JSON list of C-alpha atoms in Angstrom, two decimals:
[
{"chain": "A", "resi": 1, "resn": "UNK", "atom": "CA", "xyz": [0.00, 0.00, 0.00]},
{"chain": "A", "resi": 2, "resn": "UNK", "atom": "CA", "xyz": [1.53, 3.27, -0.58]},
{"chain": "A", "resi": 3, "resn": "UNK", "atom": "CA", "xyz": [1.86, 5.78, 2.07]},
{"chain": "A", "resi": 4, "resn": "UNK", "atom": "CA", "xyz": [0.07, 8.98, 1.55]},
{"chain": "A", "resi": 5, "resn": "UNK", "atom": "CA", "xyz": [2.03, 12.33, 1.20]},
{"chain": "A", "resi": 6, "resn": "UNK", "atom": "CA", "xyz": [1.29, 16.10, 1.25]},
{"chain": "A", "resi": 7, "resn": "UNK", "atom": "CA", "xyz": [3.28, 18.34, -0.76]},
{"chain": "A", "resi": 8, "resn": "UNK", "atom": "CA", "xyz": [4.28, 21.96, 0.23]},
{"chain": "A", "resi": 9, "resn": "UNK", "atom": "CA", "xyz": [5.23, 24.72, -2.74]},
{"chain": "A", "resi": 10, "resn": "UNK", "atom": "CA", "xyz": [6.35, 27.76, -3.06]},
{"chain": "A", "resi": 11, "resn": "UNK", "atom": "CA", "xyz": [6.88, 29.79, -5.99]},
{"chain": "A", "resi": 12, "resn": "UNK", "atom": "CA", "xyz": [8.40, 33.13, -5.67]},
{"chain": "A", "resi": 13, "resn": "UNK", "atom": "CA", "xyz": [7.62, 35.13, -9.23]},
{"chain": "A", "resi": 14, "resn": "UNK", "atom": "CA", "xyz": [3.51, 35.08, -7.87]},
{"chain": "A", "resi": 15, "resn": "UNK", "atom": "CA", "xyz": [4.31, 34.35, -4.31]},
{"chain": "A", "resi": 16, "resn": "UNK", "atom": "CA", "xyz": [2.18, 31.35, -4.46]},
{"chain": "A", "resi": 17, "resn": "UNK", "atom": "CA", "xyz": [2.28, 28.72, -1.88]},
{"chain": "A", "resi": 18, "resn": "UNK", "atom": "CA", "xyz": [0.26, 25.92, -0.78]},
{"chain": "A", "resi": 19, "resn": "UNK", "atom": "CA", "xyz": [0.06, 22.17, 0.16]},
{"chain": "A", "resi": 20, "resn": "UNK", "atom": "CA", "xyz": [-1.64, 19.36, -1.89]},
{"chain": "A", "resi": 21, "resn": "UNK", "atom": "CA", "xyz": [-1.76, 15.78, -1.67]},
{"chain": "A", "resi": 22, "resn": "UNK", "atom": "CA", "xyz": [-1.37, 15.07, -5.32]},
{"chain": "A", "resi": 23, "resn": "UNK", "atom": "CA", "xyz": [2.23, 14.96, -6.64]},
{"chain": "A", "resi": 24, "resn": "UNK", "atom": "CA", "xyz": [0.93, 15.66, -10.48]},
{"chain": "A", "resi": 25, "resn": "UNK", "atom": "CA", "xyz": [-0.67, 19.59, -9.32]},
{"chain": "A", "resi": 26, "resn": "UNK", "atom": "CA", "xyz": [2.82, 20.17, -7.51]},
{"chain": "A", "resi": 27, "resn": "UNK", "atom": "CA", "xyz": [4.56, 19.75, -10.30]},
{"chain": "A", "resi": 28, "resn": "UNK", "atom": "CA", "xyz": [2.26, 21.35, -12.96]},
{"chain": "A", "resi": 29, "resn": "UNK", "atom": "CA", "xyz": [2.39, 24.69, -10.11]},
{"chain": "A", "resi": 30, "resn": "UNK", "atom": "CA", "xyz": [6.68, 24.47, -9.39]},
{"chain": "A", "resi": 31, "resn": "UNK", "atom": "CA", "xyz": [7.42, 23.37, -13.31]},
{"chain": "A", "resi": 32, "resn": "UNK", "atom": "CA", "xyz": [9.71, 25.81, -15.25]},
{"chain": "A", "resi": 33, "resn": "UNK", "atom": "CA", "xyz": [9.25, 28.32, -12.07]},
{"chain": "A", "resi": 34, "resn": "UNK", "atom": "CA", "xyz": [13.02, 29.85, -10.96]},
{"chain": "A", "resi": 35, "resn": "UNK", "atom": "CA", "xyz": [13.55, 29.48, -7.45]},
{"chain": "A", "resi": 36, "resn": "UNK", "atom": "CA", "xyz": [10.51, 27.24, -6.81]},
{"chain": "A", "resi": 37, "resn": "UNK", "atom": "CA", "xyz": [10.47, 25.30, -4.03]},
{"chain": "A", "resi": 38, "resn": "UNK", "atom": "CA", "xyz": [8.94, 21.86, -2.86]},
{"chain": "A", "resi": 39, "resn": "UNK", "atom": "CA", "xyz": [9.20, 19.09, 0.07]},
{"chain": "A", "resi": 40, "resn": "UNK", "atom": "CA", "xyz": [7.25, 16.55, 1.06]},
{"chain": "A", "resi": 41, "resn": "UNK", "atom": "CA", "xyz": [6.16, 15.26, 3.88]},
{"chain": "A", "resi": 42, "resn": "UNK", "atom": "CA", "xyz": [4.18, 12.38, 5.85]},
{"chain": "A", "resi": 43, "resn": "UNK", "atom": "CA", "xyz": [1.30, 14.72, 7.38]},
{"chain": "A", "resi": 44, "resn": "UNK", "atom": "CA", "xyz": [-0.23, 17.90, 6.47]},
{"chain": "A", "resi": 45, "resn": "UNK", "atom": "CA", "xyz": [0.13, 19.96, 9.49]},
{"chain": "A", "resi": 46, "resn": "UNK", "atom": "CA", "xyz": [3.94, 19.26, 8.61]},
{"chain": "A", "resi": 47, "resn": "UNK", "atom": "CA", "xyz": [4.00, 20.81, 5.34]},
{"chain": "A", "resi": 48, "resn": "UNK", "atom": "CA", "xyz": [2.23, 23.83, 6.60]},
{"chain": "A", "resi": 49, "resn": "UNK", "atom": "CA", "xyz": [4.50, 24.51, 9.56]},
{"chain": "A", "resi": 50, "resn": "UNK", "atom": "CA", "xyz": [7.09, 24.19, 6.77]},
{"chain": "A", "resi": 51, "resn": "UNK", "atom": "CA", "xyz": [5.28, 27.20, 4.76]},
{"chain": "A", "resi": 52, "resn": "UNK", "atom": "CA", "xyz": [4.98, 29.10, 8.09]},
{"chain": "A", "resi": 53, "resn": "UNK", "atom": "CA", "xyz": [8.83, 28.95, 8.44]},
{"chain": "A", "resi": 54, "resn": "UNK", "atom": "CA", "xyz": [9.36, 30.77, 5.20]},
{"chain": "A", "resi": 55, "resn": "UNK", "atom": "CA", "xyz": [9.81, 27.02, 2.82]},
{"chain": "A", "resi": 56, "resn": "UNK", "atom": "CA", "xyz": [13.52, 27.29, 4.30]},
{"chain": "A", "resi": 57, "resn": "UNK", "atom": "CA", "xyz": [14.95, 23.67, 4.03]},
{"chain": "A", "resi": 58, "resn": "UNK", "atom": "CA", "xyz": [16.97, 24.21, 7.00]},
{"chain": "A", "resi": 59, "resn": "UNK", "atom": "CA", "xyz": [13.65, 24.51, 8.57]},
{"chain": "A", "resi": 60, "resn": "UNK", "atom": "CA", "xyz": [13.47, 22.28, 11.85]},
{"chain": "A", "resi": 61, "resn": "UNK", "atom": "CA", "xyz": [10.02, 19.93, 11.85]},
{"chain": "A", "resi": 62, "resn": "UNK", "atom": "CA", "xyz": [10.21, 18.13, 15.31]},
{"chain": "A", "resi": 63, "resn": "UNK", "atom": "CA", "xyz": [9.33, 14.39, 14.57]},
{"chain": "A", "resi": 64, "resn": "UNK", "atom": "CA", "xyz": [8.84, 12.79, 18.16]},
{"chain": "A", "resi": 65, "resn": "UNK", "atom": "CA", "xyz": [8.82, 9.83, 17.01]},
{"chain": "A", "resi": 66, "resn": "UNK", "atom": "CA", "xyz": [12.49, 9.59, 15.47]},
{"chain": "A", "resi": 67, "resn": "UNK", "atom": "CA", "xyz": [14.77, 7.52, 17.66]},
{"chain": "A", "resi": 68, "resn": "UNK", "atom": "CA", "xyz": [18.02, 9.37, 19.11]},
{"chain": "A", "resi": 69, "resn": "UNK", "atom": "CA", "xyz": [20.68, 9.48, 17.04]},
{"chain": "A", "resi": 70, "resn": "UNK", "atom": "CA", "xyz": [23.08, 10.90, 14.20]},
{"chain": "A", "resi": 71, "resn": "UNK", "atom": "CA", "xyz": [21.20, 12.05, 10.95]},
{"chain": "A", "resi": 72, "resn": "UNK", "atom": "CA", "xyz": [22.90, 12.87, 7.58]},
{"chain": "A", "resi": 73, "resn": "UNK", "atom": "CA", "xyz": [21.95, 14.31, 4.24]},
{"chain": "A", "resi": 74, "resn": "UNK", "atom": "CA", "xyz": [23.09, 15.95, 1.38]},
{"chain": "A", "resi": 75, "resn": "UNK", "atom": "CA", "xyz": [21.34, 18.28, -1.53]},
{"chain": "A", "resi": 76, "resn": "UNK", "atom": "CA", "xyz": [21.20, 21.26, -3.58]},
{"chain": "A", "resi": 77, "resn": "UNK", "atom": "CA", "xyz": [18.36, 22.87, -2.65]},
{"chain": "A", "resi": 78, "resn": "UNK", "atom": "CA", "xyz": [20.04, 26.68, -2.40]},
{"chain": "A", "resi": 79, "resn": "UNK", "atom": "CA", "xyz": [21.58, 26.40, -6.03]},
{"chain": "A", "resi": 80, "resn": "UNK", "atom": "CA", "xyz": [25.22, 27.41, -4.52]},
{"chain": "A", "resi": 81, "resn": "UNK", "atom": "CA", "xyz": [26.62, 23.84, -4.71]},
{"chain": "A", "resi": 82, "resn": "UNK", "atom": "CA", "xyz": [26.02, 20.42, -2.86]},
{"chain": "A", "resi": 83, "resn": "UNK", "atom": "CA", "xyz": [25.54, 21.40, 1.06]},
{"chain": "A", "resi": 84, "resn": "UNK", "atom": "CA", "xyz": [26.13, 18.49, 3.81]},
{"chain": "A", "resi": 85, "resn": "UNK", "atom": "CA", "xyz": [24.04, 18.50, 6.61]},
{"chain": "A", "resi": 86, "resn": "UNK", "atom": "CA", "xyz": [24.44, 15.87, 9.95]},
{"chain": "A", "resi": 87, "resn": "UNK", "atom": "CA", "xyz": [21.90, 16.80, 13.05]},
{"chain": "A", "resi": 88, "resn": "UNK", "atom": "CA", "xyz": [20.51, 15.17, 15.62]},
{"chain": "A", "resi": 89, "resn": "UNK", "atom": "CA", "xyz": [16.85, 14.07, 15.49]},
{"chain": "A", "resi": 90, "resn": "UNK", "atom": "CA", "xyz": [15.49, 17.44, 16.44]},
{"chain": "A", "resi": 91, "resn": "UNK", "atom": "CA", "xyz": [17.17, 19.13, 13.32]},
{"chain": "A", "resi": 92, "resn": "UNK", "atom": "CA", "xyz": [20.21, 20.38, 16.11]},
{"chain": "A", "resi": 93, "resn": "UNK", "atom": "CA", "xyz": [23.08, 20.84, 13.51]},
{"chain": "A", "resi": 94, "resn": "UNK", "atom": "CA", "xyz": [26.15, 18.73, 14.87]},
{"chain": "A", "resi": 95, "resn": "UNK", "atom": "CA", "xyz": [29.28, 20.00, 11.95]},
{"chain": "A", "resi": 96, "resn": "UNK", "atom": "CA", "xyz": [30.61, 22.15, 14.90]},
{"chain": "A", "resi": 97, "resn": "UNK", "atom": "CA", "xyz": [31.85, 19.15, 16.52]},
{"chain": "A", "resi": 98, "resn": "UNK", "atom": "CA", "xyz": [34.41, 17.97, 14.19]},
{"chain": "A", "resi": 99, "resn": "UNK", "atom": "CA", "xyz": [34.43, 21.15, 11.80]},
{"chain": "A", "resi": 100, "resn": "UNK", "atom": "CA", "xyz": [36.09, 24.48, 12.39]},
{"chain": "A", "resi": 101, "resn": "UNK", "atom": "CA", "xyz": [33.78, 27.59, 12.07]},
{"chain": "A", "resi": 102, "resn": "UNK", "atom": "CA", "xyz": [34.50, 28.87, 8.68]},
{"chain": "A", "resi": 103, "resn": "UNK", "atom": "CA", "xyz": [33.95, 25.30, 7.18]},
{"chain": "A", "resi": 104, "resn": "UNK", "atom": "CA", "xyz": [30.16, 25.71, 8.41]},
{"chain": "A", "resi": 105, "resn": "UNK", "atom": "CA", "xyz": [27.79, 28.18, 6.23]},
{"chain": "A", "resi": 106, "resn": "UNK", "atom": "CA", "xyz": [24.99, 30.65, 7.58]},
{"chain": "A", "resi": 107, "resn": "UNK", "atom": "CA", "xyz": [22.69, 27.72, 7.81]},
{"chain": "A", "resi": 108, "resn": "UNK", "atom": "CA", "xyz": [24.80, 25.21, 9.58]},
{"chain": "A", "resi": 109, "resn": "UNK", "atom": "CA", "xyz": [26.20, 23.45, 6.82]},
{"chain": "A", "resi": 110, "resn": "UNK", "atom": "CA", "xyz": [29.19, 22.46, 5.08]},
{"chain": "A", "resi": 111, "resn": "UNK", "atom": "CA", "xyz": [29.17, 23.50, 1.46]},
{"chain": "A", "resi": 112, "resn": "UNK", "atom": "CA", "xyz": [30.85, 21.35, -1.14]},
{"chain": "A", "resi": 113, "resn": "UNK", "atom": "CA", "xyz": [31.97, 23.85, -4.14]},
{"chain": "A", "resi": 114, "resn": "UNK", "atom": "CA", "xyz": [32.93, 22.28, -7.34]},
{"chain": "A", "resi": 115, "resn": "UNK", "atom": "CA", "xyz": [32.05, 19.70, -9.89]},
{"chain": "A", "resi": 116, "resn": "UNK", "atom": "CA", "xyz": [30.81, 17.17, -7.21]},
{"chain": "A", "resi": 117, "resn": "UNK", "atom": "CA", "xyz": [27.82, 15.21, -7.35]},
{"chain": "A", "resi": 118, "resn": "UNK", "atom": "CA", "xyz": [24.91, 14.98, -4.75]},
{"chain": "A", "resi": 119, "resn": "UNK", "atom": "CA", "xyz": [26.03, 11.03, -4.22]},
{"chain": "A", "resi": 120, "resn": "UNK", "atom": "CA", "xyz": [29.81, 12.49, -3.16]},
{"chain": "A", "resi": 121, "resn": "UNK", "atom": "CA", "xyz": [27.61, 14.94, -0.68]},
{"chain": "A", "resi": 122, "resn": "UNK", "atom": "CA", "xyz": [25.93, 12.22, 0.50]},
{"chain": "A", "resi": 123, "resn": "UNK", "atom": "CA", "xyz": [29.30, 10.03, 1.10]},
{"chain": "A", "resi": 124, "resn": "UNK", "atom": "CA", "xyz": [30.74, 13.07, 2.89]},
{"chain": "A", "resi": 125, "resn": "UNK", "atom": "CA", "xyz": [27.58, 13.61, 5.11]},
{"chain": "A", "resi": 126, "resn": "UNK", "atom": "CA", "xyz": [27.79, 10.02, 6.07]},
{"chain": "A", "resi": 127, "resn": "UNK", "atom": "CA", "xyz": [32.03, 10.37, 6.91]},
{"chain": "A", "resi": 128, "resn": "UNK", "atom": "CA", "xyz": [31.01, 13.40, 9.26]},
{"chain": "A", "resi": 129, "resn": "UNK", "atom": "CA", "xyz": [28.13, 11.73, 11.08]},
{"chain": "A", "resi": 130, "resn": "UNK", "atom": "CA", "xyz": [30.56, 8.36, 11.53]},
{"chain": "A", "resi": 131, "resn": "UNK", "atom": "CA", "xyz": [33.44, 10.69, 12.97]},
{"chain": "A", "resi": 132, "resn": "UNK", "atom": "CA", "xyz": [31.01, 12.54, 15.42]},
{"chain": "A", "resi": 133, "resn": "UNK", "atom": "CA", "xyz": [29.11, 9.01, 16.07]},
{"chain": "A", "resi": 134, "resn": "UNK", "atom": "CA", "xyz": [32.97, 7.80, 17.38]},
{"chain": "A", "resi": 135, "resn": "UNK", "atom": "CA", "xyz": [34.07, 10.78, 18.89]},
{"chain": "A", "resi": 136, "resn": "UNK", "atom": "CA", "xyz": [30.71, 11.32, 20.77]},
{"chain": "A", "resi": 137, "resn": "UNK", "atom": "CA", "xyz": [30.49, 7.62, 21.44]},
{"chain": "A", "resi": 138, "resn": "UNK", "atom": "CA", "xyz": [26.93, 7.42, 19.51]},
{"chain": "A", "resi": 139, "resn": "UNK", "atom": "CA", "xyz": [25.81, 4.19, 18.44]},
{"chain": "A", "resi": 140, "resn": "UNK", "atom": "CA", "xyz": [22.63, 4.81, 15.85]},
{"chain": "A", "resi": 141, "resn": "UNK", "atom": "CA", "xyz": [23.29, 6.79, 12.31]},
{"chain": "A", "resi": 142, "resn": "UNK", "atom": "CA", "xyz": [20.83, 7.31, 10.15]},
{"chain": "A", "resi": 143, "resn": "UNK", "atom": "CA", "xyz": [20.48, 8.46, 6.13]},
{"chain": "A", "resi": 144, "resn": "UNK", "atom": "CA", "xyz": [18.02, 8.92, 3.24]},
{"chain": "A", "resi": 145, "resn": "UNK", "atom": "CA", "xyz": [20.86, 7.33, 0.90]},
{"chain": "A", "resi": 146, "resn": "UNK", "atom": "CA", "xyz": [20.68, 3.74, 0.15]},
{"chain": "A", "resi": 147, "resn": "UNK", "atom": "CA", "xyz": [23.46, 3.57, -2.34]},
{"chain": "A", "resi": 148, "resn": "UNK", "atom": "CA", "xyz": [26.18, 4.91, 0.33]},
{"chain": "A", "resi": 149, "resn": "UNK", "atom": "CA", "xyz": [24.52, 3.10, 3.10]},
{"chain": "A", "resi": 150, "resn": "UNK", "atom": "CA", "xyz": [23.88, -0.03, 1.65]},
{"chain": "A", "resi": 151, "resn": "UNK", "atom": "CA", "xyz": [27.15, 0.09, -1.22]},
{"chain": "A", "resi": 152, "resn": "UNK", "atom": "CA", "xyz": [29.58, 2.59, -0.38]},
{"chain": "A", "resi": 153, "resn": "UNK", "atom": "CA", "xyz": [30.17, 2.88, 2.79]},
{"chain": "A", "resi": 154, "resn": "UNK", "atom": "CA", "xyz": [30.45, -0.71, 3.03]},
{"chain": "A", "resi": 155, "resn": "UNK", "atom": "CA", "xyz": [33.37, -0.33, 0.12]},
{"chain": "A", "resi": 156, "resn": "UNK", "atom": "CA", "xyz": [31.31, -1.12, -2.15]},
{"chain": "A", "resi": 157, "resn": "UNK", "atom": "CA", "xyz": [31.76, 1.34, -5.56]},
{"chain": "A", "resi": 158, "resn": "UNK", "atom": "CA", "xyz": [32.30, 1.18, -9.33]},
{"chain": "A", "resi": 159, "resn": "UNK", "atom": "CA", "xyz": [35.84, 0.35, -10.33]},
{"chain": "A", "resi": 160, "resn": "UNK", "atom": "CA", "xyz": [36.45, -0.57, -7.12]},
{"chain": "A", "resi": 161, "resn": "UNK", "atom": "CA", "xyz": [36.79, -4.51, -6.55]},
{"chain": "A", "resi": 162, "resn": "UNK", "atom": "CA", "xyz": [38.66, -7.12, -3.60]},
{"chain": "A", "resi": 163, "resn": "UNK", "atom": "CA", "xyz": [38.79, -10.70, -2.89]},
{"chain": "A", "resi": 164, "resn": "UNK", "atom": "CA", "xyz": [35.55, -10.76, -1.33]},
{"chain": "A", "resi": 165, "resn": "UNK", "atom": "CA", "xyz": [33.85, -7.43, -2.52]},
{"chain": "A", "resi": 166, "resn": "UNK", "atom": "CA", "xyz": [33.30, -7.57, -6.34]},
{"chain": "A", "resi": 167, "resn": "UNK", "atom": "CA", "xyz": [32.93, -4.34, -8.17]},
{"chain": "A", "resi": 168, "resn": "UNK", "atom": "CA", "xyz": [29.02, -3.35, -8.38]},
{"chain": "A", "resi": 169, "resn": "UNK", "atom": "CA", "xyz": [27.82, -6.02, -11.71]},
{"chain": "A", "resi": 170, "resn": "UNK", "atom": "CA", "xyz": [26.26, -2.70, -13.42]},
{"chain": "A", "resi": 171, "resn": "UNK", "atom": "CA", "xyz": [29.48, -0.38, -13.48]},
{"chain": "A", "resi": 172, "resn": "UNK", "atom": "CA", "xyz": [30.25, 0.88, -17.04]},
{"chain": "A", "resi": 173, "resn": "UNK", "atom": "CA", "xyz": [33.11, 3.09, -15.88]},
{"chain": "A", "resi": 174, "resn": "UNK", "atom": "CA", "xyz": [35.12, 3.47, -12.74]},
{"chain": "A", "resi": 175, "resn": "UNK", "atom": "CA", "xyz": [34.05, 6.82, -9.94]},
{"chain": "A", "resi": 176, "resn": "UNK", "atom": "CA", "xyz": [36.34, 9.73, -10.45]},
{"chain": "A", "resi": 177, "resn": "UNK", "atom": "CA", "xyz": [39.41, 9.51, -7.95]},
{"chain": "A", "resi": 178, "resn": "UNK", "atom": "CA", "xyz": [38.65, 11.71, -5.22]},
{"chain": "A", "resi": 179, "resn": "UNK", "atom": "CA", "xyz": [34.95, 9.63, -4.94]},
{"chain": "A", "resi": 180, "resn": "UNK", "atom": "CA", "xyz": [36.75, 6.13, -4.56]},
{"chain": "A", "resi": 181, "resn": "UNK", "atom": "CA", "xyz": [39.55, 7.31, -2.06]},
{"chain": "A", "resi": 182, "resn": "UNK", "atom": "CA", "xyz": [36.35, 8.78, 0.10]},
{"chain": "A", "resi": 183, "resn": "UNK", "atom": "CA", "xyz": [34.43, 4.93, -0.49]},
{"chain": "A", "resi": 184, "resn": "UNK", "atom": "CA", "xyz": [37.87, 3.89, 1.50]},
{"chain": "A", "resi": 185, "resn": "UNK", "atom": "CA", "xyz": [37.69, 6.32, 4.12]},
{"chain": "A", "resi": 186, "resn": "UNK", "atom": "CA", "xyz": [33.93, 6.22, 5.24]},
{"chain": "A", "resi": 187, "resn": "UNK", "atom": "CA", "xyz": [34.10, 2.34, 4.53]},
{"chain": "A", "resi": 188, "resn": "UNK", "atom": "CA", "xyz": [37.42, 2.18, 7.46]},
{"chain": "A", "resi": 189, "resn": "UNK", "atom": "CA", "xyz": [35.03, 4.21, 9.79]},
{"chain": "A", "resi": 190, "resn": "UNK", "atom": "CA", "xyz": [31.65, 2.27, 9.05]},
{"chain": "A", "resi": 191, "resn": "UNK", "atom": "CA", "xyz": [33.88, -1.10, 10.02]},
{"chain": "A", "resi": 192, "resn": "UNK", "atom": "CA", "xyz": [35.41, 0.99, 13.48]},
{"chain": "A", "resi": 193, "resn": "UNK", "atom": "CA", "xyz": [31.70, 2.17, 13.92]},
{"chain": "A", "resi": 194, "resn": "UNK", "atom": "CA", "xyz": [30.27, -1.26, 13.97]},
{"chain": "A", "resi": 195, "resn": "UNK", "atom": "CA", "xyz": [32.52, -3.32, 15.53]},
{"chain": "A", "resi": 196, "resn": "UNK", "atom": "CA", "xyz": [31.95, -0.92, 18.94]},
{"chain": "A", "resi": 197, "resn": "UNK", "atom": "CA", "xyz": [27.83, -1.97, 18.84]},
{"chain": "A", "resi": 198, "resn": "UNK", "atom": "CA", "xyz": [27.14, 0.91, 16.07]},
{"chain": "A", "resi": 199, "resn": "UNK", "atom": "CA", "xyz": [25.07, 0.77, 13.45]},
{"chain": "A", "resi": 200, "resn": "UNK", "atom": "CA", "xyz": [23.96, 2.94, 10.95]},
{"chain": "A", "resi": 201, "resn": "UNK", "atom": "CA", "xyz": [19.81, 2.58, 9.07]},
{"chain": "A", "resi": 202, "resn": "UNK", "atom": "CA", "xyz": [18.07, 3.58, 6.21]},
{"chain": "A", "resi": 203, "resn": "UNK", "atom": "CA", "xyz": [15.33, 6.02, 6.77]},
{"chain": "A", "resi": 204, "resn": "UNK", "atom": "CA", "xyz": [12.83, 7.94, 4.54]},
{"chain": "A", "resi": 205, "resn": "UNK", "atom": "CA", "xyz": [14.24, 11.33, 2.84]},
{"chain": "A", "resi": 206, "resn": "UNK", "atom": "CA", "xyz": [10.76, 13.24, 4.08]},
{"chain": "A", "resi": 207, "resn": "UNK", "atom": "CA", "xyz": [11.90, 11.77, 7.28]},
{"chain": "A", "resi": 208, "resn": "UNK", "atom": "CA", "xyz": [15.21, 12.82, 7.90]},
{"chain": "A", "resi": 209, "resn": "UNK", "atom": "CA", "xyz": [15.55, 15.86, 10.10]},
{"chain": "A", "resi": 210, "resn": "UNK", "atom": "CA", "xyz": [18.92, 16.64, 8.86]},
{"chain": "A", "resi": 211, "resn": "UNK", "atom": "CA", "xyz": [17.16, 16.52, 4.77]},
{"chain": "A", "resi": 212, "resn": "UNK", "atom": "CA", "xyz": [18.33, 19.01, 2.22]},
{"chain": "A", "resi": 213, "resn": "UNK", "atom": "CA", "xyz": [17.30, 17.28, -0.98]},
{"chain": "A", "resi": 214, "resn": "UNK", "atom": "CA", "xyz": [13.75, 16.99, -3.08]},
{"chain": "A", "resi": 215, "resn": "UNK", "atom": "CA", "xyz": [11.86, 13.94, -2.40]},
{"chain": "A", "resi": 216, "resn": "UNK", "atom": "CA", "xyz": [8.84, 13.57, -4.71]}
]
């Protein structure tokens, strides 16, 4: 059965803004609109508190119900590059803990500048939250990405292959460089993580207090 969802826009050029329950109208209203903005989200009173706080994606949505514990993301909602973003499950940013202050934006993230991808955001988010989960002596880390949680953070990565990890079957071409060194790195901490009673779970991008991305 599939889970309803309500879906909050915002267009800037008319100022229009309003929540609907049908993906197809959000798009028709946000299509070819600069600036528009859109989230989803698993309740209506949700998406309107969202409107309320200006459609800022930083926005902090208190979800009682998430379970304590290190949350990471990664998008490119602002246009200015791909931002990271690790919290705690009330949307608390947590960067300041391994990051110096000029490596954290305005909004509490860490922007990535350059021809990176949103999947190399992602990887990075997940590296921070695993180095504050260690230093901070947390043992649950969650994400909205299931190729870095359930592929490359376990080592797993195009053009990258062992004696008991084979290469993904699908990979046409190997990652650029600077992506496979970073599958090492986060896949050394994931292994330190676990084997001290961490672990780290999938959950839902609309979800995710620390969420910066679009999730239709």
């Amino acid at each position: 059965m599939t889970t309803k969802k309500y879906y909050a826009y915002f267009v800037p050029r008319t100022n229009k803004n309003g929540v609907t329950a049908d993906w197809k109208e959000c798009e028709k209203i946000i299509k070819g609109e600069r600036g528009a903005k859109f989230k989803s989200f698993k309740t209506k009173a949700e998406a309107e508190k969202w409107l309320e706080q200006g459609a800022d994606y930083g926005a902090k949505i208190q979800k009682p119900w998430l379970a304590a514990g290190i949350y990471f993301d990664a998008g490119t909602g602002r246009g200015e590059g791909v931002e990271v973003s690790v919290t705690d499950e009330k949307g608390n940013g947590l960067l300041n803990k391994i990051l110096p202050g000029p490596e954290i934006n305005r909004h509490g993230k860490h922007l990535v500048r350059g021809n990176v991808t949103n999947n190399f955001g992602e990887l990075l988010a997940c590296k921070y939250a695993l180095e504050i989960a260690l230093k901070h002596d947390a043992k649950k880390v969650f994400g909205d990405s299931k190729l870095v949680i359930d592929y490359w953070s376990k080592g797993i990565a195009k053009g990258m292959a062992t004696p008991t990890i084979p290469s993904l079957p699908s990979a046409k071409k190997s990652l650029p460089k600077e992506t496979i060194e970073l599958v090492r790195t986060v896949a050394k901490l994931r292994k330190n993580f676990e084997s001290k009673g961490g672990s780290i779970k999938h959950i839902p991008g609309e979800d995710n207090p620390a969420d910066l991305g679009f999730h239709k």
